[in-house]
Short mmCIF file of N, CA and C in Angstrom, two decimals:
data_model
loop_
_atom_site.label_atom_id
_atom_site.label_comp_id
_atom_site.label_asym_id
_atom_site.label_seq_id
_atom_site.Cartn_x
_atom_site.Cartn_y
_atom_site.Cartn_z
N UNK E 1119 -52.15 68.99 -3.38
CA UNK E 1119 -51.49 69.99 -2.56
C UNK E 1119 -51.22 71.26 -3.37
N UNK E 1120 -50.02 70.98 -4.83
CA UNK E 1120 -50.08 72.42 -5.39
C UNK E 1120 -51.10 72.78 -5.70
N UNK E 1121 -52.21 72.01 -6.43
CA UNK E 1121 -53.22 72.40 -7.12
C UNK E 1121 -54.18 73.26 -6.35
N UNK E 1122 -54.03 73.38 -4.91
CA UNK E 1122 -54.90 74.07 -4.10
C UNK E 1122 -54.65 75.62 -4.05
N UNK E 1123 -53.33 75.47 -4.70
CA UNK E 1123 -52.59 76.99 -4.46
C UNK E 1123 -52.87 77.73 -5.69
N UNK E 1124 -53.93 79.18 -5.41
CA UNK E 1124 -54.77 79.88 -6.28
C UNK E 1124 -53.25 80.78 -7.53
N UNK E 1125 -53.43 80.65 -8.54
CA UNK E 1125 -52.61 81.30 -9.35
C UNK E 1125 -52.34 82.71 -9.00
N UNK E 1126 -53.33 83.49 -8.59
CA UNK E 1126 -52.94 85.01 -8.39
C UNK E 1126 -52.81 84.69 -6.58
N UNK E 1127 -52.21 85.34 -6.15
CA UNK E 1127 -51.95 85.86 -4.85
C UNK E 1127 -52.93 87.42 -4.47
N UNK E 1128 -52.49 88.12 -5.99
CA UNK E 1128 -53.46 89.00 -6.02
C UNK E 1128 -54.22 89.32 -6.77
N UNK E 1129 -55.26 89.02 -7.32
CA UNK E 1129 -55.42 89.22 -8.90
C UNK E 1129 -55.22 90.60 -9.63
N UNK E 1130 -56.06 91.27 -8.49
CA UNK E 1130 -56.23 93.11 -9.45
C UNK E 1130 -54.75 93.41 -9.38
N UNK E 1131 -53.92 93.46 -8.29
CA UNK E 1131 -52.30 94.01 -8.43
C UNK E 1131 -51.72 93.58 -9.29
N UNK E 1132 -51.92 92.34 -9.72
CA UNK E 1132 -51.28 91.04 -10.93
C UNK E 1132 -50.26 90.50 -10.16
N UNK E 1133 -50.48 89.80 -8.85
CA UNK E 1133 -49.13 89.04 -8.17
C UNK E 1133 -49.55 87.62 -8.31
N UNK E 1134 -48.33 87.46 -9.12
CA UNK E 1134 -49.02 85.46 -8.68
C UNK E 1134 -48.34 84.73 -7.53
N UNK E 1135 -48.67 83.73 -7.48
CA UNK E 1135 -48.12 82.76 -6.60
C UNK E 1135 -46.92 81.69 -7.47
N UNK E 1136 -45.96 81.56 -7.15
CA UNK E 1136 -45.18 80.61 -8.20
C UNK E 1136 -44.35 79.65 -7.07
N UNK E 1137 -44.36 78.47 -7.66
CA UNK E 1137 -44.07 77.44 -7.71
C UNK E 1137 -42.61 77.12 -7.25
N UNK E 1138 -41.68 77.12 -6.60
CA UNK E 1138 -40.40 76.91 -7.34
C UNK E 1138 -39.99 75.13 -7.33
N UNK E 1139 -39.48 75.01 -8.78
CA UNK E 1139 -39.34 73.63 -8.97
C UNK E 1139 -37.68 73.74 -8.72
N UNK E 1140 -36.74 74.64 -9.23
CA UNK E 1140 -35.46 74.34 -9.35
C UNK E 1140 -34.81 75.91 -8.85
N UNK E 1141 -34.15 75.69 -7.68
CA UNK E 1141 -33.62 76.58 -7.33
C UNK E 1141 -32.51 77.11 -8.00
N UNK E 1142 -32.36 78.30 -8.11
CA UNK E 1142 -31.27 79.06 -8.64
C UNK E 1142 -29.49 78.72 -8.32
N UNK E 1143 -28.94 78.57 -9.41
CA UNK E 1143 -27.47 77.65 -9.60
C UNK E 1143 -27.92 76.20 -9.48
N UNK E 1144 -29.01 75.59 -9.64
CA UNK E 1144 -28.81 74.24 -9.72
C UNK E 1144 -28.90 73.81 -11.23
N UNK E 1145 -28.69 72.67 -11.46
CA UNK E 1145 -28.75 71.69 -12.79
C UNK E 1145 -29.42 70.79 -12.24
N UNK E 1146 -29.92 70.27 -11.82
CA UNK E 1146 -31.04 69.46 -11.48
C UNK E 1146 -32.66 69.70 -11.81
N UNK E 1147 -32.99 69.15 -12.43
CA UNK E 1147 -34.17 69.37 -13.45
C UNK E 1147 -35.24 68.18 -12.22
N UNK E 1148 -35.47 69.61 -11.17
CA UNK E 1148 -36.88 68.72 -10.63
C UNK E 1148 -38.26 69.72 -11.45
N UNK E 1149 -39.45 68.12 -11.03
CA UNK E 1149 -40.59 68.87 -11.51
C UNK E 1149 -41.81 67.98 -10.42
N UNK E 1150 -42.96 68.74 -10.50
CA UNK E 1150 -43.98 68.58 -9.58
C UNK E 1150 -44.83 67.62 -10.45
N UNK E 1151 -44.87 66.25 -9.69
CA UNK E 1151 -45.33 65.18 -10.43
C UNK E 1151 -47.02 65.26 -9.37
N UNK E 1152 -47.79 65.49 -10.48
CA UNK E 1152 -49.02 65.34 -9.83
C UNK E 1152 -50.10 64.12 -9.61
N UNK E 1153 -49.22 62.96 -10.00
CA UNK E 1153 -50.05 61.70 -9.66
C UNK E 1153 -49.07 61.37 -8.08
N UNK E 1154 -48.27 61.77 -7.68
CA UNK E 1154 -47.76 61.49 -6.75
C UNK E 1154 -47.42 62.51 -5.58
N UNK E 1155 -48.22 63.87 -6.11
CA UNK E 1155 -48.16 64.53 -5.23
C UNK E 1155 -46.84 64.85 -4.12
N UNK E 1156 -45.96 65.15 -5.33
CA UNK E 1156 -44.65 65.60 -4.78
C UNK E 1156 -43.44 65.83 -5.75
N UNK E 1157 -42.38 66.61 -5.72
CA UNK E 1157 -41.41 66.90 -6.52
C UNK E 1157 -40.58 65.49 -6.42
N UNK E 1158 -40.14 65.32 -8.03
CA UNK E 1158 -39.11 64.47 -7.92
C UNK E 1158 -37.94 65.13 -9.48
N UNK E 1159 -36.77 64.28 -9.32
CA UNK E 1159 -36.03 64.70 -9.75
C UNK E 1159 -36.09 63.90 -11.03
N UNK E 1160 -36.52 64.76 -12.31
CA UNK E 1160 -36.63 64.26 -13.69
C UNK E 1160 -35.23 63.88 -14.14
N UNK E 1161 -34.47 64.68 -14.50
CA UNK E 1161 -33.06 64.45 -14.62
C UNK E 1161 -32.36 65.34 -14.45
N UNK E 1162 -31.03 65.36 -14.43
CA UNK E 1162 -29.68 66.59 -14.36
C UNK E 1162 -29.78 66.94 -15.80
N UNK E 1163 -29.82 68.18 -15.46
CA UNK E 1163 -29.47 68.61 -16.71
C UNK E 1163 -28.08 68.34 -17.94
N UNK E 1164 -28.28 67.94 -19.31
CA UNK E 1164 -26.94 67.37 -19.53
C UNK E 1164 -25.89 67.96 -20.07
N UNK E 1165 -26.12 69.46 -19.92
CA UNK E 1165 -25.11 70.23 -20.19
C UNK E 1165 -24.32 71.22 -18.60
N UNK E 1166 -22.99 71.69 -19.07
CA UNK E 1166 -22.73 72.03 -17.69
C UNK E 1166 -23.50 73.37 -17.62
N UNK E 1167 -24.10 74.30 -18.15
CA UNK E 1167 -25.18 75.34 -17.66
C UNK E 1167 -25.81 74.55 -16.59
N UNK E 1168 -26.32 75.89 -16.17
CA UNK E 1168 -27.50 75.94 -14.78
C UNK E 1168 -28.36 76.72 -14.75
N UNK E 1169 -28.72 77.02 -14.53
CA UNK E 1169 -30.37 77.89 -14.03
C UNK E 1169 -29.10 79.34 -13.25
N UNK E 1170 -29.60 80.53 -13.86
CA UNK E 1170 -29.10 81.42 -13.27
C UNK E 1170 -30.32 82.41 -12.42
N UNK E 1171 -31.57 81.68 -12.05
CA UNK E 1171 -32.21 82.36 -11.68
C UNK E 1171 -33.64 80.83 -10.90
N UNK E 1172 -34.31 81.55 -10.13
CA UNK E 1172 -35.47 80.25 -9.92
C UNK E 1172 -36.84 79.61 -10.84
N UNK E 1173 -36.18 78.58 -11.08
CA UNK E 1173 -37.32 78.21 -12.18
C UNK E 1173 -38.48 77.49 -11.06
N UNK E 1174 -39.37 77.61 -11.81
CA UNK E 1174 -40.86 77.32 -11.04
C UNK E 1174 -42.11 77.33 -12.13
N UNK E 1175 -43.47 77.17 -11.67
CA UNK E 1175 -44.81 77.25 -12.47
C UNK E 1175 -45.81 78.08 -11.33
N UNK E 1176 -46.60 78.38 -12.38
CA UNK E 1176 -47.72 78.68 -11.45
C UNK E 1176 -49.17 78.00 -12.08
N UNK E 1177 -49.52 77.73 -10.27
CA UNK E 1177 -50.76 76.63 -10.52
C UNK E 1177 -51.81 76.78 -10.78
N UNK E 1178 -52.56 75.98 -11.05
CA UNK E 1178 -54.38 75.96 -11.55
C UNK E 1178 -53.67 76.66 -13.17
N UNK E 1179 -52.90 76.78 -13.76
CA UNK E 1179 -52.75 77.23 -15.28
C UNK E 1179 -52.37 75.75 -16.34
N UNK E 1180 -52.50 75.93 -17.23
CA UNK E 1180 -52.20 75.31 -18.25
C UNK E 1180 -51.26 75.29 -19.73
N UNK E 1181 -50.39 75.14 -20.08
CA UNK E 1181 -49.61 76.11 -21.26
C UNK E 1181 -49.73 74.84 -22.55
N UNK E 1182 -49.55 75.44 -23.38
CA UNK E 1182 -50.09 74.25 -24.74
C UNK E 1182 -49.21 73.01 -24.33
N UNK E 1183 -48.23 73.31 -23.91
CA UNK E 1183 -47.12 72.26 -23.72
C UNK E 1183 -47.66 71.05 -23.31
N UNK E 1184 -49.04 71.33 -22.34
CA UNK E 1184 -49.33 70.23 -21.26
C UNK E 1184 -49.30 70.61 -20.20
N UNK E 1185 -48.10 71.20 -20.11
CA UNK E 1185 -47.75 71.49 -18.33
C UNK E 1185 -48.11 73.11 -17.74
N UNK E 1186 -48.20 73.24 -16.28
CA UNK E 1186 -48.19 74.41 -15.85
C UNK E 1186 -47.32 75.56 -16.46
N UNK E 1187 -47.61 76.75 -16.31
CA UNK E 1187 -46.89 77.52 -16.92
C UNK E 1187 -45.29 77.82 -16.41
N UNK E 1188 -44.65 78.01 -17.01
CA UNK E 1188 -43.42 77.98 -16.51
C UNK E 1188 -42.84 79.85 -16.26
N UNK E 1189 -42.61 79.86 -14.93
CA UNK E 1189 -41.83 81.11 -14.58
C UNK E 1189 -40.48 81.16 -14.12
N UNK E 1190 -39.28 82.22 -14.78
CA UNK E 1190 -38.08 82.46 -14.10
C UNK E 1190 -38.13 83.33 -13.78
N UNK E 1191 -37.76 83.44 -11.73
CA UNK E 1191 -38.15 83.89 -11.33
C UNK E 1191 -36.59 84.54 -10.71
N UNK E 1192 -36.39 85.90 -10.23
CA UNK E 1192 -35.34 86.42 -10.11
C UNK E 1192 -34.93 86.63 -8.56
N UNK E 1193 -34.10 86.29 -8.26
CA UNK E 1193 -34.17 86.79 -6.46
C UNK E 1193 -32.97 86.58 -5.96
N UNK E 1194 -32.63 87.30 -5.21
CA UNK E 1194 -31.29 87.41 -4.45
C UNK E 1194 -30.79 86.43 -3.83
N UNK E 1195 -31.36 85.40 -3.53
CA UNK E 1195 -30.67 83.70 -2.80
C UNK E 1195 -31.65 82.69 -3.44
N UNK E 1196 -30.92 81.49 -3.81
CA UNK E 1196 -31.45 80.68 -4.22
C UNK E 1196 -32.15 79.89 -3.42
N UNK E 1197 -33.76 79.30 -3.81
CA UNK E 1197 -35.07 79.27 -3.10
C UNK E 1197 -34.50 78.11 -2.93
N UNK E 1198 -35.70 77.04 -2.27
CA UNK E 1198 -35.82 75.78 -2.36
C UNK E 1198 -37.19 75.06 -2.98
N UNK E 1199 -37.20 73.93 -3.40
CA UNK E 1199 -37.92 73.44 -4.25
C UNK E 1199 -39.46 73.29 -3.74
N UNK E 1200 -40.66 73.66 -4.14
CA UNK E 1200 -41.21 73.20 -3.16
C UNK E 1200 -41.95 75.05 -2.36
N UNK E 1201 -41.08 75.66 -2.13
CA UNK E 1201 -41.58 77.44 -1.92
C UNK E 1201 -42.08 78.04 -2.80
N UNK E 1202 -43.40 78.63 -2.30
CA UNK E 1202 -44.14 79.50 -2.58
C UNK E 1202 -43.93 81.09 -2.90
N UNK E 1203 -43.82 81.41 -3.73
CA UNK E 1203 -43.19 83.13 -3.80
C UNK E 1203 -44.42 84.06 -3.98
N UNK E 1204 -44.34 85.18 -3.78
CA UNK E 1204 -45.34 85.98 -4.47
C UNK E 1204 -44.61 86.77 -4.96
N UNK E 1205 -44.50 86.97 -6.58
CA UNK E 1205 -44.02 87.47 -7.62
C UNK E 1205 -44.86 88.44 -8.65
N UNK E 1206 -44.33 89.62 -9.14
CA UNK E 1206 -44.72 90.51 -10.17
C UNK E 1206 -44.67 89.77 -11.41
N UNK E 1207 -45.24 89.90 -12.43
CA UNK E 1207 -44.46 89.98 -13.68
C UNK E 1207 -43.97 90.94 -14.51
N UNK E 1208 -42.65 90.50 -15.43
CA UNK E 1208 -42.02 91.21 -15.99
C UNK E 1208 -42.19 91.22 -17.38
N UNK E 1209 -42.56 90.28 -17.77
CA UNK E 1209 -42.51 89.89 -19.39
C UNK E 1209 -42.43 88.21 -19.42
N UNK E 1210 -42.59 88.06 -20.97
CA UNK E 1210 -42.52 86.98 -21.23
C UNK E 1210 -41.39 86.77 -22.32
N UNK E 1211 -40.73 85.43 -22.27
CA UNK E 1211 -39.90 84.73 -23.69
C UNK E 1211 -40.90 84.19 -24.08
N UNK E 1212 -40.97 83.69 -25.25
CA UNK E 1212 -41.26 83.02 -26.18
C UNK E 1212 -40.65 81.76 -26.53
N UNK E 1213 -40.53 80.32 -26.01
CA UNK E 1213 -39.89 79.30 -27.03
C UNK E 1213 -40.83 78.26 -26.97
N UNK E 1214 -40.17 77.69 -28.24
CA UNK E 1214 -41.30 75.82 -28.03
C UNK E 1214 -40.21 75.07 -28.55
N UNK E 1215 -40.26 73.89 -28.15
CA UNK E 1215 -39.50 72.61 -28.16
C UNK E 1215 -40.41 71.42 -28.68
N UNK E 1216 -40.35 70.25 -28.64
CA UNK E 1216 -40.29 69.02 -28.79
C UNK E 1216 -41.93 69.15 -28.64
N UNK E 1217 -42.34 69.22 -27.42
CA UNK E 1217 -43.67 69.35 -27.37
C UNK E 1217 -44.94 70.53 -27.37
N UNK E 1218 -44.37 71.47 -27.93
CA UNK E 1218 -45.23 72.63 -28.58
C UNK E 1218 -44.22 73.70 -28.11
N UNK E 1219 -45.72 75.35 -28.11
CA UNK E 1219 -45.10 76.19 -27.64
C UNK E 1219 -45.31 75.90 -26.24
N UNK E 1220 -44.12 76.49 -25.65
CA UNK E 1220 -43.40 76.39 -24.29
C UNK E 1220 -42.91 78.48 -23.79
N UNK E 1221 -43.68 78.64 -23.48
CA UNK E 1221 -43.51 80.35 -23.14
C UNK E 1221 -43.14 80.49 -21.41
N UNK E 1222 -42.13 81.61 -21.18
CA UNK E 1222 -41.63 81.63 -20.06
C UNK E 1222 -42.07 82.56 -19.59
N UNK E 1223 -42.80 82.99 -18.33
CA UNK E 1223 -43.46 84.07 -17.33
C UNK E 1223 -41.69 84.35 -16.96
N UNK E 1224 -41.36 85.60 -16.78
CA UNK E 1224 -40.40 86.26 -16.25
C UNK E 1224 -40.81 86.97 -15.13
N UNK E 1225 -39.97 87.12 -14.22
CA UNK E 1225 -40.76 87.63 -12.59
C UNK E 1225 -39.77 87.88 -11.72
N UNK E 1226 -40.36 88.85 -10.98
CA UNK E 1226 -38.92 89.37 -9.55
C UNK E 1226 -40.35 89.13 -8.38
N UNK E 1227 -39.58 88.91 -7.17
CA UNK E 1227 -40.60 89.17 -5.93
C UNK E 1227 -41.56 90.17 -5.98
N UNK E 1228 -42.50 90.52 -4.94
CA UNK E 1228 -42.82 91.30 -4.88
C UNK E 1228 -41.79 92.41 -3.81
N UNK E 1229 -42.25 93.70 -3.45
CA UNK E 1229 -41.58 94.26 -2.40
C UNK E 1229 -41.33 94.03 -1.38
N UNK E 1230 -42.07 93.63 -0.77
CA UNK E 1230 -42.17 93.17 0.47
C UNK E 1230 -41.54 91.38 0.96
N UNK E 1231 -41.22 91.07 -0.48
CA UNK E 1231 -40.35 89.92 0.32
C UNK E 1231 -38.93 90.00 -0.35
N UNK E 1232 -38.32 91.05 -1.19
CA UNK E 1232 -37.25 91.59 -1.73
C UNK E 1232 -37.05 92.67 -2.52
N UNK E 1233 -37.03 93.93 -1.66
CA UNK E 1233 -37.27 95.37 -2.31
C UNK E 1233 -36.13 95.31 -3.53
N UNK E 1234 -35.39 94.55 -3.55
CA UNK E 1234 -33.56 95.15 -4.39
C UNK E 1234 -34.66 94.51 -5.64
N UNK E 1235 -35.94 94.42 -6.38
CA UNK E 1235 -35.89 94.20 -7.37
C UNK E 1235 -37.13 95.57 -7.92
N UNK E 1236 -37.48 96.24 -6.88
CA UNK E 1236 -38.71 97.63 -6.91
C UNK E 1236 -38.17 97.80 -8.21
N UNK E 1237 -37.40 98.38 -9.08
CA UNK E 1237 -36.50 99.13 -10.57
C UNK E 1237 -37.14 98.20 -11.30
N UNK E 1238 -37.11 96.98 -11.29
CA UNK E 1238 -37.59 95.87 -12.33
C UNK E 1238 -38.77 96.06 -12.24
N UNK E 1239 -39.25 96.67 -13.36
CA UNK E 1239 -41.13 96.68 -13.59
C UNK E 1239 -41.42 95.83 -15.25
N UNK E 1240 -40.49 95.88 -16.11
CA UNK E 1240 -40.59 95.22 -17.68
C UNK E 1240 -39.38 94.79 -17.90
N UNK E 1241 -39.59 93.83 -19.01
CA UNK E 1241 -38.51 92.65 -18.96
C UNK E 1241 -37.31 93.98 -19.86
N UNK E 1242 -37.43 94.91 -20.28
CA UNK E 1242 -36.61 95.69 -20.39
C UNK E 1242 -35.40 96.24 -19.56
N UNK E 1243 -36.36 96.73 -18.18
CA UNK E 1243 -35.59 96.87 -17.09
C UNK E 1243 -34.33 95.56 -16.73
N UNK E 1244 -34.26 94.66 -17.04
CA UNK E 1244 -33.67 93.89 -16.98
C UNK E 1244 -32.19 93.70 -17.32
N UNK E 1245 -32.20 94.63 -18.62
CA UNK E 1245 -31.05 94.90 -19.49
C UNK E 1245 -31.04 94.16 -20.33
N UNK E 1246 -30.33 94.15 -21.17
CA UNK E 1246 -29.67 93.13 -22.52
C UNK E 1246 -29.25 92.12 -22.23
N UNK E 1247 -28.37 91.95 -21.38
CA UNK E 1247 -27.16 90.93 -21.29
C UNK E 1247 -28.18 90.13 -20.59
N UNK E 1248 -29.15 90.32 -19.30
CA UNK E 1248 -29.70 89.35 -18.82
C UNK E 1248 -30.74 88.57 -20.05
N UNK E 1249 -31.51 89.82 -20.52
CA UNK E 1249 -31.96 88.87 -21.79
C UNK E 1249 -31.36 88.06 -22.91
N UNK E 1250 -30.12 88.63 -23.38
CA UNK E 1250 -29.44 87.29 -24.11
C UNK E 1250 -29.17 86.18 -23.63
N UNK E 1251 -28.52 86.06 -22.15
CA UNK E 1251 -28.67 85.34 -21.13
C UNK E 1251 -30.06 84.44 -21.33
N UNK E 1252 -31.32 84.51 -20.79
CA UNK E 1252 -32.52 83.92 -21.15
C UNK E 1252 -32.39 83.45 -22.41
N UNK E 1253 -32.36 84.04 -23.60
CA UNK E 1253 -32.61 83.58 -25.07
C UNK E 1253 -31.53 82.47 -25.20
N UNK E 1254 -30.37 82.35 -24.24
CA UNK E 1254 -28.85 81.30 -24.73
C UNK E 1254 -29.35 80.29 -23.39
N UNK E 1255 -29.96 80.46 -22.75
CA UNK E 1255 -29.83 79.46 -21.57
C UNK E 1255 -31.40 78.50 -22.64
N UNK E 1256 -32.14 78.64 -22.86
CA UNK E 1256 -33.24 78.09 -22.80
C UNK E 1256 -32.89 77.27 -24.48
N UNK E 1257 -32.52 77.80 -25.47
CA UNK E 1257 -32.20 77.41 -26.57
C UNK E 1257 -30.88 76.49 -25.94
N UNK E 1258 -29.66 76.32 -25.01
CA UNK E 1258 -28.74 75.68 -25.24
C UNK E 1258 -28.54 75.02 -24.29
N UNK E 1259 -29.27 75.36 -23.22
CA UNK E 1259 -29.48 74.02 -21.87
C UNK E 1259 -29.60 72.36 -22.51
N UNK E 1260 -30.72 72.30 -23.22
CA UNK E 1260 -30.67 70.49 -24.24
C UNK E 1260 -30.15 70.58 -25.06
N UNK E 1261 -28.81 71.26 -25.57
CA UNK E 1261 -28.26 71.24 -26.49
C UNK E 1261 -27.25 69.51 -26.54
N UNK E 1262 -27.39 69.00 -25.69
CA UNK E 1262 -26.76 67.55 -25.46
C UNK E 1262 -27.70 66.36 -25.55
N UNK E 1263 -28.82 67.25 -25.43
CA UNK E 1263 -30.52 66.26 -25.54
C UNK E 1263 -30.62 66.46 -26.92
N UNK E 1264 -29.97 65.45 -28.30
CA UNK E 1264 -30.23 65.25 -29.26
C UNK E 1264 -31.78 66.00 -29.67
N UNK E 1265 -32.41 64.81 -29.86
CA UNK E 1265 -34.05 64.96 -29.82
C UNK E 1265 -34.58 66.14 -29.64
N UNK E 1266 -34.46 67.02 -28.43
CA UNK E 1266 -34.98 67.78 -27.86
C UNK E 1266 -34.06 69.40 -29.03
N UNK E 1267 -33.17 69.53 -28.64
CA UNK E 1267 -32.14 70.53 -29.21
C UNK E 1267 -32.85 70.69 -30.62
N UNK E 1268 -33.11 70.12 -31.37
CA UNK E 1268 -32.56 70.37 -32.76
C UNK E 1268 -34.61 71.30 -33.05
N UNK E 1269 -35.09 70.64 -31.29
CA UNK E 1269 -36.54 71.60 -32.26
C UNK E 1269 -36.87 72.61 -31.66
N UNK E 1270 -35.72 73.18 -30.75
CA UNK E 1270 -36.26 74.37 -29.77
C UNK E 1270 -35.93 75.67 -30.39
N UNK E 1271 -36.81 76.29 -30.44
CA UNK E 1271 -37.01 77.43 -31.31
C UNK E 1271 -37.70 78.79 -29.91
N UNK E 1272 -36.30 80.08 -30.39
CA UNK E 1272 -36.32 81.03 -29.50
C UNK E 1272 -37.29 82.55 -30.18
N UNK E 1273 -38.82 82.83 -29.34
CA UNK E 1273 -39.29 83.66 -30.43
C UNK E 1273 -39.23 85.31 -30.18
N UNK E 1274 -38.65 85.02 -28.91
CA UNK E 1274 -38.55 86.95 -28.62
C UNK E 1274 -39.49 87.32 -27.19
N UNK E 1275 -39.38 88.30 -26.99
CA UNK E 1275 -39.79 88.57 -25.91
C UNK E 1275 -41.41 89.65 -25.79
N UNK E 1276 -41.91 89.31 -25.12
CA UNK E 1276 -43.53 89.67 -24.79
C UNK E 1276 -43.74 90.67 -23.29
N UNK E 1277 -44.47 91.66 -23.76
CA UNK E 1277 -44.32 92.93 -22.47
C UNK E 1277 -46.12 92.38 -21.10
N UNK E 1278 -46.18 93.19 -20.47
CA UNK E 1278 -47.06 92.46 -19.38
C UNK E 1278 -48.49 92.45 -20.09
N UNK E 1279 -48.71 93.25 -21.23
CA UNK E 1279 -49.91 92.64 -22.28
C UNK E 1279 -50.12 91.65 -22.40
N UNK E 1280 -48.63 90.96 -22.73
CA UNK E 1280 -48.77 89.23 -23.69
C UNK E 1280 -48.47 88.52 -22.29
N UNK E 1281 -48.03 89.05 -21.07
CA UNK E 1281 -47.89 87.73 -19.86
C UNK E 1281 -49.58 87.77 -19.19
N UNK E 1282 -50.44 88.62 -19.57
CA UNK E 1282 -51.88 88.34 -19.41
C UNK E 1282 -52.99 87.99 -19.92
N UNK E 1283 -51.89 88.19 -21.42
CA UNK E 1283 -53.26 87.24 -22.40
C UNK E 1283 -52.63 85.53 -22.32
N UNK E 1284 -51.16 85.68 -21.62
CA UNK E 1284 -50.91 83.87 -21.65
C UNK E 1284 -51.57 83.76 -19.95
N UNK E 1285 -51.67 84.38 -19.57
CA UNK E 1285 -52.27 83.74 -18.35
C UNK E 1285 -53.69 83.57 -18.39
N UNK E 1286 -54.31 84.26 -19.10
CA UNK E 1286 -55.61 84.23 -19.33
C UNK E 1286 -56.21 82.95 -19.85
N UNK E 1287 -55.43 82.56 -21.38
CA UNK E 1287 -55.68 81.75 -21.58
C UNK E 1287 -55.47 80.10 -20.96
N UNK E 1288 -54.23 80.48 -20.69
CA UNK E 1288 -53.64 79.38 -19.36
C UNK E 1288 -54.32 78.77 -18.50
N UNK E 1289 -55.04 80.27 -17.93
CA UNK E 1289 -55.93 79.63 -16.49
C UNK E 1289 -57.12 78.71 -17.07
N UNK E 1290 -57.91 79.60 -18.46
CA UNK E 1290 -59.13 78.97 -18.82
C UNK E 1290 -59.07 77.52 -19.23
N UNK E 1291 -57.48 77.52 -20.10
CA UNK E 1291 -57.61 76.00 -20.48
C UNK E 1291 -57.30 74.91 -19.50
N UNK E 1292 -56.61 75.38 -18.36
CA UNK E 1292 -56.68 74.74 -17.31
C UNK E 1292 -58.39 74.53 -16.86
N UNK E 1293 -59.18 74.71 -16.46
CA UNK E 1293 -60.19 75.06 -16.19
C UNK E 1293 -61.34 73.72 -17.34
N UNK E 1294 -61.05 74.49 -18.61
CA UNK E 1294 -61.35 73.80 -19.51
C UNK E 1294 -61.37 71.91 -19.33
N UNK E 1295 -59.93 71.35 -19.13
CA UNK E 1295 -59.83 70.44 -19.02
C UNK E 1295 -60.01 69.67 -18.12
N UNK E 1296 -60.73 69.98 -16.87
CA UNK E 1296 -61.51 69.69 -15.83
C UNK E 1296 -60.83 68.93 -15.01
N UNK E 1297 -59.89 70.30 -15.02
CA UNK E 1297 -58.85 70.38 -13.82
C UNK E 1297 -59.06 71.41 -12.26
N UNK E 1298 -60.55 72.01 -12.32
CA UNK E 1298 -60.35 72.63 -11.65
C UNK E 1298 -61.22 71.58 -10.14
#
């Protein structure tokens, strides 16, 4: 089912299609299990943080991690799990954990399904505080996940250059592994 859903929405504009796994204010750590062809709930997150924004992937990609690429995605009401967005990008974070590098697509709607984010064009526009925000949520969310905590490493932030050379490569190694 996800896998049918093409990564760009648009390619030449650069809109993708994203995923949402975890709606915005939740702690509930769902993810799109693809031998079963449906979201289920991995675990609660074990710290009291939450997601201050919609976490999601976008499909047919690949990230060293293993998994689809991961996007936080910005929007005025929190989605539901399972919706389809069509999203800009803004930039990228940088982190890896436990199982490699792990890099975050940053993203607002497009216009037409929430103009209040048109100003947001680079993860600059964003401000500071939302980016320290990102750099403290992603480093201190498993900060209660022993194991996990002690190897997540935060590397900085990447402008829409570096969110197209990770998609680039993303899509191919998806592709690569004869997933398409």
């Amino acid at each position: 089912m996800v896998n049918d859903i093409a990564t760009y929405a648009d390619k030449e504009a650069g809109i993708l299609n994203v995923v949402i796994d975890i709606p915005a204010g939740s702690n509930n750590k769902y993810e799109y299990d693809h031998e079963m062809g449906c979201f289920v709930l991995d675990r609660v997150v074990h710290h009291s943080m939450f997601y201050p924004f919609n976490y999601g992937f976008l499909p047919q990609t690949l990230s060293k991690d293993g998994d689809p690429c991961d996007v936080c995605l910005y929007t005025t009401n929190p989605l539901f799990t399972g919706c389809v967005v069509k999203a800009r990008p803004i930039g990228i974070l940088y982190t890896s954990d436990d199982a490699g590098e792990d890099p975050k697509i940053i993203a607002v709607p497009v216009s037409k399904v929430d103009p209040r984010f048109d100003e947001i064009q680079t993860i600059d526009d964003l401000g500071a505080h939302k980016k320290k925000e990102l750099e403290i949520l992603f480093k201190e969310i498993k900060k209660l996940e022993v194991k996990k905590y002690d190897k997540i490493v935060i590397g900085g932030f990447g402008d829409l250059d570096a969110v197209k050379e990770e998609l680039e490569t993303s899509i191919a190694r998806y592709n690569e592994e004869g997933h398409h």
